[in-house]
Amino acid sequence: MLQLRPNSECCDRDLPPQSEDAVICTYECTFCLACAESKLRFKCPNCGGELVRRPRRPAEKLAKHPASTERVFKPQGCKNAA
Ligand SMILES: [Zn+2]
Ligand SMILES: [Zn+2]
């Protein structure tokens, strides 16, 4: 199951599970769209993989399989990527 993280690793902005501004890599590193565009050019700074828009989990499924509440914040990695 995809881990839906609650924030952008670059700027710590909140990314609720229904957000359309969340992007994710194959290892579930999660960023906001603004960081992905401006700082990362849609390449994950942790693994080098591509960042794509995170699919939204339907609300009834979200009740059963809730989003992660564990915040991951690594601003250093994002600086190096630029
Ligand atoms: Zn961000
Ligand atoms: Zn990654």
Short mmCIF file of C-alpha atoms and ligand atoms in Angstrom, two decimals:
data_model
loop_
_atom_site.label_atom_id
_atom_site.label_comp_id
_atom_site.label_asym_id
_atom_site.label_seq_id
_atom_site.Cartn_x
_atom_site.Cartn_y
_atom_site.Cartn_z
CA MET A 1 0.00 0.00 0.00
CA LEU A 2 1.24 3.42 -0.93
CA GLN A 3 2.35 5.52 2.03
CA LEU A 4 0.57 8.86 1.88
CA ARG A 5 2.91 11.19 3.74
CA PRO A 6 1.51 14.35 5.28
CA ASN A 7 4.05 16.93 4.07
CA SER A 8 6.59 18.00 1.45
CA GLU A 9 10.13 16.81 2.22
CA CYS A 10 11.54 20.07 0.85
CA CYS A 11 9.42 22.80 2.39
CA ASP A 12 7.37 20.93 5.03
CA ARG A 13 4.15 22.20 3.48
CA ASP A 14 1.08 20.16 4.44
CA LEU A 15 -0.07 17.72 1.80
CA PRO A 16 -3.37 16.18 2.83
CA PRO A 17 -4.26 12.87 1.18
CA GLN A 18 -6.76 14.59 -1.14
CA SER A 19 -4.25 17.22 -2.26
CA GLU A 20 -3.71 17.59 -6.00
CA ASP A 21 -0.36 19.24 -5.33
CA ALA A 22 1.46 16.16 -4.07
CA VAL A 23 4.06 14.29 -6.11
CA ILE A 24 5.77 11.06 -5.16
CA CYS A 25 8.62 8.80 -6.29
CA THR A 26 8.72 5.04 -6.42
CA TYR A 27 10.11 4.94 -2.85
CA GLU A 28 7.27 7.17 -1.62
CA CYS A 29 9.45 10.24 -1.11
CA THR A 30 6.83 12.99 -1.19
CA PHE A 31 7.03 16.61 -2.31
CA CYS A 32 4.70 19.43 -3.19
CA LEU A 33 4.24 20.32 -6.83
CA ALA A 34 5.93 23.71 -6.39
CA CYS A 35 9.14 22.12 -5.06
CA ALA A 36 9.04 19.41 -7.72
CA GLU A 37 8.80 22.02 -10.47
CA SER A 38 11.08 24.75 -9.23
CA LYS A 39 13.76 22.94 -7.21
CA LEU A 40 13.73 19.31 -8.29
CA ARG A 41 12.65 19.33 -11.95
CA PHE A 42 10.57 16.23 -11.20
CA LYS A 43 13.57 14.18 -10.16
CA CYS A 44 13.68 12.79 -6.63
CA PRO A 45 16.74 14.14 -4.72
CA ASN A 46 16.95 10.97 -2.62
CA CYS A 47 16.85 8.22 -5.23
CA GLY A 48 17.12 10.01 -8.59
CA GLY A 49 13.82 8.56 -9.75
CA GLU A 50 10.97 10.40 -11.39
CA LEU A 51 8.34 12.29 -9.45
CA VAL A 52 4.76 11.87 -10.56
CA ARG A 53 1.48 13.18 -9.20
CA ARG A 54 0.32 11.19 -6.22
CA PRO A 55 -2.94 9.38 -6.81
CA ARG A 56 -5.68 10.26 -4.37
CA ARG A 57 -7.18 7.50 -2.30
CA PRO A 58 -10.99 7.48 -2.32
CA ALA A 59 -12.47 8.77 0.95
CA GLU A 60 -14.09 5.48 1.96
CA LYS A 61 -10.79 3.65 1.42
CA LEU A 62 -8.96 6.33 3.35
CA ALA A 63 -11.14 5.59 6.38
CA LYS A 64 -10.02 1.97 6.19
CA HIS A 65 -6.39 2.62 5.24
CA PRO A 66 -5.50 6.04 6.67
CA ALA A 67 -2.72 8.27 5.41
CA SER A 68 0.62 8.31 7.20
CA THR A 69 1.07 10.89 9.95
CA GLU A 70 4.84 10.55 10.06
CA ARG A 71 6.40 13.74 8.73
CA VAL A 72 9.58 13.43 6.66
CA PHE A 73 11.48 16.70 6.24
CA LYS A 74 14.91 16.80 4.53
CA PRO A 75 15.53 20.31 3.24
CA GLN A 76 19.27 19.65 2.74
CA GLY A 77 18.63 17.19 -0.07
CA CYS A 78 16.49 19.69 -1.92
CA LYS A 79 19.16 22.37 -1.90
CA ASN A 80 21.68 20.05 -3.50
CA ALA A 81 19.25 19.08 -6.23
CA ALA A 82 19.00 22.63 -7.63
ZN ZN B 1 7.49 21.60 -1.06
ZN ZN B 2 12.90 8.93 -4.11
#
